[in-house]
PDB file of C-alpha atoms in Angstrom:
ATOM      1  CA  UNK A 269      20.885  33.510  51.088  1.00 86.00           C
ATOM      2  CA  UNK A 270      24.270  35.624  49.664  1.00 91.00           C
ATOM      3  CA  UNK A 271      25.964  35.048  52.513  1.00 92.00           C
ATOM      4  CA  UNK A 272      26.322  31.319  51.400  1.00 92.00           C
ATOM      5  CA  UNK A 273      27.108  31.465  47.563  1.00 92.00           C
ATOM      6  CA  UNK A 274      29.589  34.703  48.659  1.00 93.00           C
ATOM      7  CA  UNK A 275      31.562  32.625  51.132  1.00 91.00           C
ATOM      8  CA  UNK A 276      31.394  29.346  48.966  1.00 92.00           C
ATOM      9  CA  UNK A 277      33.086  31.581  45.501  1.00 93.00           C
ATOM     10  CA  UNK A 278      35.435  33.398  48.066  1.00 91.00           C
ATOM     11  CA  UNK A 279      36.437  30.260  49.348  1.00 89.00           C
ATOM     12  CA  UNK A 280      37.089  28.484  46.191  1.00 90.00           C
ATOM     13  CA  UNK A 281      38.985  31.967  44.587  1.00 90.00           C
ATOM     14  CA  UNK A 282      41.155  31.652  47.439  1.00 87.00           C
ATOM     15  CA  UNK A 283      42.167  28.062  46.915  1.00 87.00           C
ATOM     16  CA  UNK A 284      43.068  29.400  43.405  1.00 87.00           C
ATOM     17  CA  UNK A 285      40.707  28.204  41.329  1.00 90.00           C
ATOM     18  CA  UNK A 286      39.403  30.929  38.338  1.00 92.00           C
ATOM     19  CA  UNK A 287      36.336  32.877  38.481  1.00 92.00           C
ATOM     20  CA  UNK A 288      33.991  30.483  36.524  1.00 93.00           C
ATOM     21  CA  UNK A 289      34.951  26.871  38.263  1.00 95.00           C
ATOM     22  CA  UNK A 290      34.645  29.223  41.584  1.00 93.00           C
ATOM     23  CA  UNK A 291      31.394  29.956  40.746  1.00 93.00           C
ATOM     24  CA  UNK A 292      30.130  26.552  39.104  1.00 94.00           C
ATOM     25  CA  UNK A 293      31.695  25.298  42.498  1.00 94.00           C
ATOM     26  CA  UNK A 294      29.863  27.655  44.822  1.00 93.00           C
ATOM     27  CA  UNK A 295      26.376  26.530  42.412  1.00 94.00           C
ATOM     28  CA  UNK A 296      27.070  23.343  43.058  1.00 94.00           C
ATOM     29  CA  UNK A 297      27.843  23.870  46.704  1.00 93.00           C
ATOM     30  CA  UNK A 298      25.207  25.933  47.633  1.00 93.00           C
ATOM     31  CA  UNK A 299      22.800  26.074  45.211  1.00 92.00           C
ATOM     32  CA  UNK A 300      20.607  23.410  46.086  1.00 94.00           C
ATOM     33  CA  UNK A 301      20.332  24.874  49.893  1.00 94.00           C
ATOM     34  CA  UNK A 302      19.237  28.297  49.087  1.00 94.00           C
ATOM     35  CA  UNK A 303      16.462  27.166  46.884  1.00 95.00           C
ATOM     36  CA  UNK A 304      15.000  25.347  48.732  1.00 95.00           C
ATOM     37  CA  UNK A 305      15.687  27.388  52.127  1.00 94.00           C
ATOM     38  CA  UNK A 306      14.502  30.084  50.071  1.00 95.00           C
ATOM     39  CA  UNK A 307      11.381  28.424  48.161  1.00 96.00           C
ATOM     40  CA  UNK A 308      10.381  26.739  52.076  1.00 97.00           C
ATOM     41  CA  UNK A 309      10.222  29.756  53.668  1.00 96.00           C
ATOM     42  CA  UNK A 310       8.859  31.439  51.472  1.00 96.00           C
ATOM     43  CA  UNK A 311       6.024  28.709  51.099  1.00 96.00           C
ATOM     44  CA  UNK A 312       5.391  28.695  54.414  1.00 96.00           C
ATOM     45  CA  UNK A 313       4.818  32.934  54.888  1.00 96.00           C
ATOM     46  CA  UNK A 314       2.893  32.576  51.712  1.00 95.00           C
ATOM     47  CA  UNK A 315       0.328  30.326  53.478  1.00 95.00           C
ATOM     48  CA  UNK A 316      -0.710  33.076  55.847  1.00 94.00           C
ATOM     49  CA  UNK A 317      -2.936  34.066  52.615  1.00 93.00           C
ATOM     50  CA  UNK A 318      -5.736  32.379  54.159  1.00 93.00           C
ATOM     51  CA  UNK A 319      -5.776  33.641  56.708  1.00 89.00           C
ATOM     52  CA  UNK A 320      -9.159  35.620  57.758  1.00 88.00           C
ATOM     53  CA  UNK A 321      -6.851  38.907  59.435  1.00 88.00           C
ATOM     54  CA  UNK A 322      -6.278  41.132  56.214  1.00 90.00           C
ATOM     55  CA  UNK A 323      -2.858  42.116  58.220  1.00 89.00           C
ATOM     56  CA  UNK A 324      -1.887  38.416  58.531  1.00 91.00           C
ATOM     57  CA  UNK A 325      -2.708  37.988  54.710  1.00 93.00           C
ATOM     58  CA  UNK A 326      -0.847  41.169  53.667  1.00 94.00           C
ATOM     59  CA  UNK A 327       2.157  39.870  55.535  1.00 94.00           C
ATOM     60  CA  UNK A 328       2.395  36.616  53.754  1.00 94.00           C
ATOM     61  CA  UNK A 329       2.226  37.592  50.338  1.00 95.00           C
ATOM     62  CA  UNK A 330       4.835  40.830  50.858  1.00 96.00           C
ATOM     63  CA  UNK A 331       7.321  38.120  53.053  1.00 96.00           C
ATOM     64  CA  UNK A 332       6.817  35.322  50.779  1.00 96.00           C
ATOM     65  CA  UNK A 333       6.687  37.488  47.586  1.00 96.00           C
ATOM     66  CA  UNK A 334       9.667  39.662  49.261  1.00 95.00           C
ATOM     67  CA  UNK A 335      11.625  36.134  49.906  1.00 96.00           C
ATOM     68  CA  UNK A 336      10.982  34.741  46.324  1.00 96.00           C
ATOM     69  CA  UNK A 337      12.075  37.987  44.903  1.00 95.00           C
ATOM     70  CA  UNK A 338      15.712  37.981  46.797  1.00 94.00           C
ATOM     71  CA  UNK A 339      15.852  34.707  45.844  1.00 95.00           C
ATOM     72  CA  UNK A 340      15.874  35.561  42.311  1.00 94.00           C
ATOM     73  CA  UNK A 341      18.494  38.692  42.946  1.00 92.00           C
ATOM     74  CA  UNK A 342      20.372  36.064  44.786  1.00 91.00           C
ATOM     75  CA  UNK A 343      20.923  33.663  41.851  1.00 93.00           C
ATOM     76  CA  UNK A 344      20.993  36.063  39.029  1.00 92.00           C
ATOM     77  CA  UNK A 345      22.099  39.547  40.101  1.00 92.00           C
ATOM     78  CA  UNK A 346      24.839  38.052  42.774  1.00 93.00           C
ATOM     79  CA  UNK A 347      26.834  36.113  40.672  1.00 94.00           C
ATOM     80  CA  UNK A 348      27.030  38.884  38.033  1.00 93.00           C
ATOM     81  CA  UNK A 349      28.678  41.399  40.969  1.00 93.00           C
ATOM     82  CA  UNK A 350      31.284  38.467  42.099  1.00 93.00           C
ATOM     83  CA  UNK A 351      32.193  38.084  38.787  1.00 93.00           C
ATOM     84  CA  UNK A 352      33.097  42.013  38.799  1.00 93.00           C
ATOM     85  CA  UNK A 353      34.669  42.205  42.257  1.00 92.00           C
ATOM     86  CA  UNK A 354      37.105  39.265  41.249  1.00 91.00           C
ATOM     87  CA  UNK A 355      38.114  40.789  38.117  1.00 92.00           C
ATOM     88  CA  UNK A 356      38.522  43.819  39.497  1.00 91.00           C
ATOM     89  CA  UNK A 357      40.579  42.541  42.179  1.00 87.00           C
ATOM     90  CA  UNK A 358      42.380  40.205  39.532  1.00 88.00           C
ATOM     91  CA  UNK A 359      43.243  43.263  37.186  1.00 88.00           C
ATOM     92  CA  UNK A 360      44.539  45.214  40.343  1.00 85.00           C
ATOM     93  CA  UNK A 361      46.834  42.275  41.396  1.00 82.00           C
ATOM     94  CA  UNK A 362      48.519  42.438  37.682  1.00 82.00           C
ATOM     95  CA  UNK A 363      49.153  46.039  37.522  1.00 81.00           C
ATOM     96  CA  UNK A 364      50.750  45.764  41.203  1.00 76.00           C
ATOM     97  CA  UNK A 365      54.192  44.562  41.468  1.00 69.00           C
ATOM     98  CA  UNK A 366      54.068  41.604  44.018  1.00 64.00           C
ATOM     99  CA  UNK A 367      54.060  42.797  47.138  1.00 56.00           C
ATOM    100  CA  UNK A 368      54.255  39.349  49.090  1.00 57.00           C
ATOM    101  CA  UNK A 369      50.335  39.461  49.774  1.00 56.00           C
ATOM    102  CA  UNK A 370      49.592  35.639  50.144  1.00 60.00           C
ATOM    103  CA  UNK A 371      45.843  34.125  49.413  1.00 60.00           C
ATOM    104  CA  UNK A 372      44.914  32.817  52.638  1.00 62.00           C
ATOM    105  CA  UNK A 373      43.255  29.618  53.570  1.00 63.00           C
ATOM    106  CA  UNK A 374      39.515  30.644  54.702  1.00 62.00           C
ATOM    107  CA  UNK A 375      38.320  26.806  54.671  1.00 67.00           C
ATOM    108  CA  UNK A 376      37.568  26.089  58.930  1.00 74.00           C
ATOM    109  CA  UNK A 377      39.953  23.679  58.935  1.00 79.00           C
ATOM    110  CA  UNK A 378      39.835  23.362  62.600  1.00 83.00           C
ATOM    111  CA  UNK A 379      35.751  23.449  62.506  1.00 84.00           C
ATOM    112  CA  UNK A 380      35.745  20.476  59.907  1.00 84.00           C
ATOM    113  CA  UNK A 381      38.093  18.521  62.231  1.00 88.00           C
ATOM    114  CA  UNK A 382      35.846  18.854  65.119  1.00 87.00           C
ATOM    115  CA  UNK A 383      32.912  17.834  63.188  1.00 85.00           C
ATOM    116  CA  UNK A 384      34.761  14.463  62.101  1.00 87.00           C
ATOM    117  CA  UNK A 385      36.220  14.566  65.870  1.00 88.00           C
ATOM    118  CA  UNK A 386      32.245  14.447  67.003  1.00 85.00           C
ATOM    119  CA  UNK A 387      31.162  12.077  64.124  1.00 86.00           C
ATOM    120  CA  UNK A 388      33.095   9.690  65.211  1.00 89.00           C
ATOM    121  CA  UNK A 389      32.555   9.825  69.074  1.00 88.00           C
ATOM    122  CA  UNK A 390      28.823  10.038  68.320  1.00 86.00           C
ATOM    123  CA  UNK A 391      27.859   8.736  71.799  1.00 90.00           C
ATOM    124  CA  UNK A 392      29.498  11.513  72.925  1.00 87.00           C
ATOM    125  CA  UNK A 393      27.589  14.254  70.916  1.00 86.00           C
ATOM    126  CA  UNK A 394      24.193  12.349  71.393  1.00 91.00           C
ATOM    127  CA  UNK A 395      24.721  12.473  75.696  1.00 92.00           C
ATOM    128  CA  UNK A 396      26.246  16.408  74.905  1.00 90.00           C
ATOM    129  CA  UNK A 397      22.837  17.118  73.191  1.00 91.00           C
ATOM    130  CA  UNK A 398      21.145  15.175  75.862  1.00 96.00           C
ATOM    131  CA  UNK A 399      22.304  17.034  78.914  1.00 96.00           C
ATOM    132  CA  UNK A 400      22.290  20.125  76.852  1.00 96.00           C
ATOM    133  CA  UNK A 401      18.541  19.722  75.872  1.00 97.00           C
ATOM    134  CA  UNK A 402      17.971  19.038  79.621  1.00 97.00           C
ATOM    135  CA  UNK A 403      19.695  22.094  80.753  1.00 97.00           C
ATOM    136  CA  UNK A 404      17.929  24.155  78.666  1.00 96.00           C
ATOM    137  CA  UNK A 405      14.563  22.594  79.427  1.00 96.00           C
ATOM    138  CA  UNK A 406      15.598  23.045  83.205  1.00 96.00           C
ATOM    139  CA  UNK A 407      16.174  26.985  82.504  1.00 95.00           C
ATOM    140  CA  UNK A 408      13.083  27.238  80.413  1.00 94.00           C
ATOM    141  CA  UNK A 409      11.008  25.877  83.607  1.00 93.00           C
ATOM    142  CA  UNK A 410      12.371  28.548  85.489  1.00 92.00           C
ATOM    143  CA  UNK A 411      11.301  31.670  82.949  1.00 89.00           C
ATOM    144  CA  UNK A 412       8.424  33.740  84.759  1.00 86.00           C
ATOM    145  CA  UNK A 413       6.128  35.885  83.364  1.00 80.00           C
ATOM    146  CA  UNK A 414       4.519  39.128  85.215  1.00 80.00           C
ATOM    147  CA  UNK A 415       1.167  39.743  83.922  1.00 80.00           C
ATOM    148  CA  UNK A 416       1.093  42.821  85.178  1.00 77.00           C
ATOM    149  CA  UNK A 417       2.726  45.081  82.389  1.00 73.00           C
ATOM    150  CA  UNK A 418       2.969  47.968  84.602  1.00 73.00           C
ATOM    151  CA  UNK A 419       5.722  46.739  86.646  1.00 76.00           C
ATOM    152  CA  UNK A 420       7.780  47.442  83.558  1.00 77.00           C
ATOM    153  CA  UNK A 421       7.280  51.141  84.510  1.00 80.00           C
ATOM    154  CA  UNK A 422       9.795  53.386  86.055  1.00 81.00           C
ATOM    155  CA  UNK A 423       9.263  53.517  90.162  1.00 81.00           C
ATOM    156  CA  UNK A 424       7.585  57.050  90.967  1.00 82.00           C
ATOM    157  CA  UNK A 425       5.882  58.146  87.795  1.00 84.00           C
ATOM    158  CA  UNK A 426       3.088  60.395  88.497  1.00 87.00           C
ATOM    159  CA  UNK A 427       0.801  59.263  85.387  1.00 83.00           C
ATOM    160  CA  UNK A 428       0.684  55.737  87.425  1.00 80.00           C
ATOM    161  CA  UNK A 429       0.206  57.148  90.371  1.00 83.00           C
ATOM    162  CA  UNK A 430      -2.451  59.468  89.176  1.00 84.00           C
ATOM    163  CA  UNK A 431      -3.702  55.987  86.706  1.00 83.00           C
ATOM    164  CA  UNK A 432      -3.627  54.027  90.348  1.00 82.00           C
ATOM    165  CA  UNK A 433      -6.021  57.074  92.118  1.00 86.00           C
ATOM    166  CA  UNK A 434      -9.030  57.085  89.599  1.00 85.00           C
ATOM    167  CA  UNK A 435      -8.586  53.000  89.381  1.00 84.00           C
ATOM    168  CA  UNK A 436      -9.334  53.192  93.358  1.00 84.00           C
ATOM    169  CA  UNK A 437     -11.504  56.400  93.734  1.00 85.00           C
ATOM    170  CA  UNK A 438     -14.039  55.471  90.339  1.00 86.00           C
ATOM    171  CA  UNK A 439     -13.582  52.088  90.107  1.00 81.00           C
ATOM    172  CA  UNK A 440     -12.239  52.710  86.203  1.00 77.00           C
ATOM    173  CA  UNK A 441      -9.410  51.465  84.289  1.00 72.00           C
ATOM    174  CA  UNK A 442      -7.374  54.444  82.278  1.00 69.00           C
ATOM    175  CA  UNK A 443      -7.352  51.263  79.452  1.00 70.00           C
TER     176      UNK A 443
END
């Protein structure tokens, strides 16, 4: 969930805005997204509780629990440490003389122009995700599976050989 209010701040400080419209901005940006991402997920680990494997149950409530909790580091704790990191960098910047560093523009220009550049040929991105969908289907169709998990072992290993002997000569399985 950081990754999204650090990028959205870091994109706002470099368009020059100060630290706190950077950060309402990045709220207002992301905010929304990584609760609910957050609370979803979370929600949906969290229903493994009734589950009737005590491992299954554990799983949900540390996962969900774990996911609620860096929700709340994200949203509280976060903010707190981008606040310090710009100052810090602010404070640096003033007791440097210039030394021609220029902010740069971190905004994927060129990604938000071919996302209008698809929007508006959208027959064009529904037949992409058509074919695409179909080659992917086609590949998936292809996928094998070898049930036999020994032919993931090395060629020549005398434990299978010696595994392969009593199968044959006792009629066991090692397993």
């Amino acid at each position: 969930f950081s990754i999204h209010l650090i990028s959205s701040f870091t994109e706002w400080r470099a368009l020059g805005d100060s630290i706190a419209i950077s950060m309402e901005k990045a709220f207002l940006k992301t905010g929304k997204g990584i609760v609910t991402g957050a609370v979803t997920t979370s929600m949906a680990f969290l229903t493994l509780i009734v589950s009737r494997s005590q491992g299954m149950q554990s799983m949900g409530i540390v996962t969900g629990g774990g996911l609620l909790a860096i929700l709340l580091a994200t949203m509280l704790f976060l903010p707190l440490l981008l606040v310090f990191r710009a100052r810090y960098r602010d404070n640096k910047r003033a007791k440097k003389p210039e030394s021609g560093i220029e902010s740069r523009d971190i905004s994927f220009q060129g990604l938000g122009r071919f996302g209008q550049w698809l929007g508006r040929r959208y027959a064009f991105s529904i037949a992409g995700t058509v074919v695409l969908s179909g080659l992917m289907i086609w590949a998936a169709s292809r996928i094998t599976y070898d049930q036999n998990y020994m032919n993931m072992e090395p060629e020549g290993l005398t434990s299978i050989a010696l595994m392969d002997t009593i199968t044959e000569k006792f009629d066991l399985s090692m397993e």
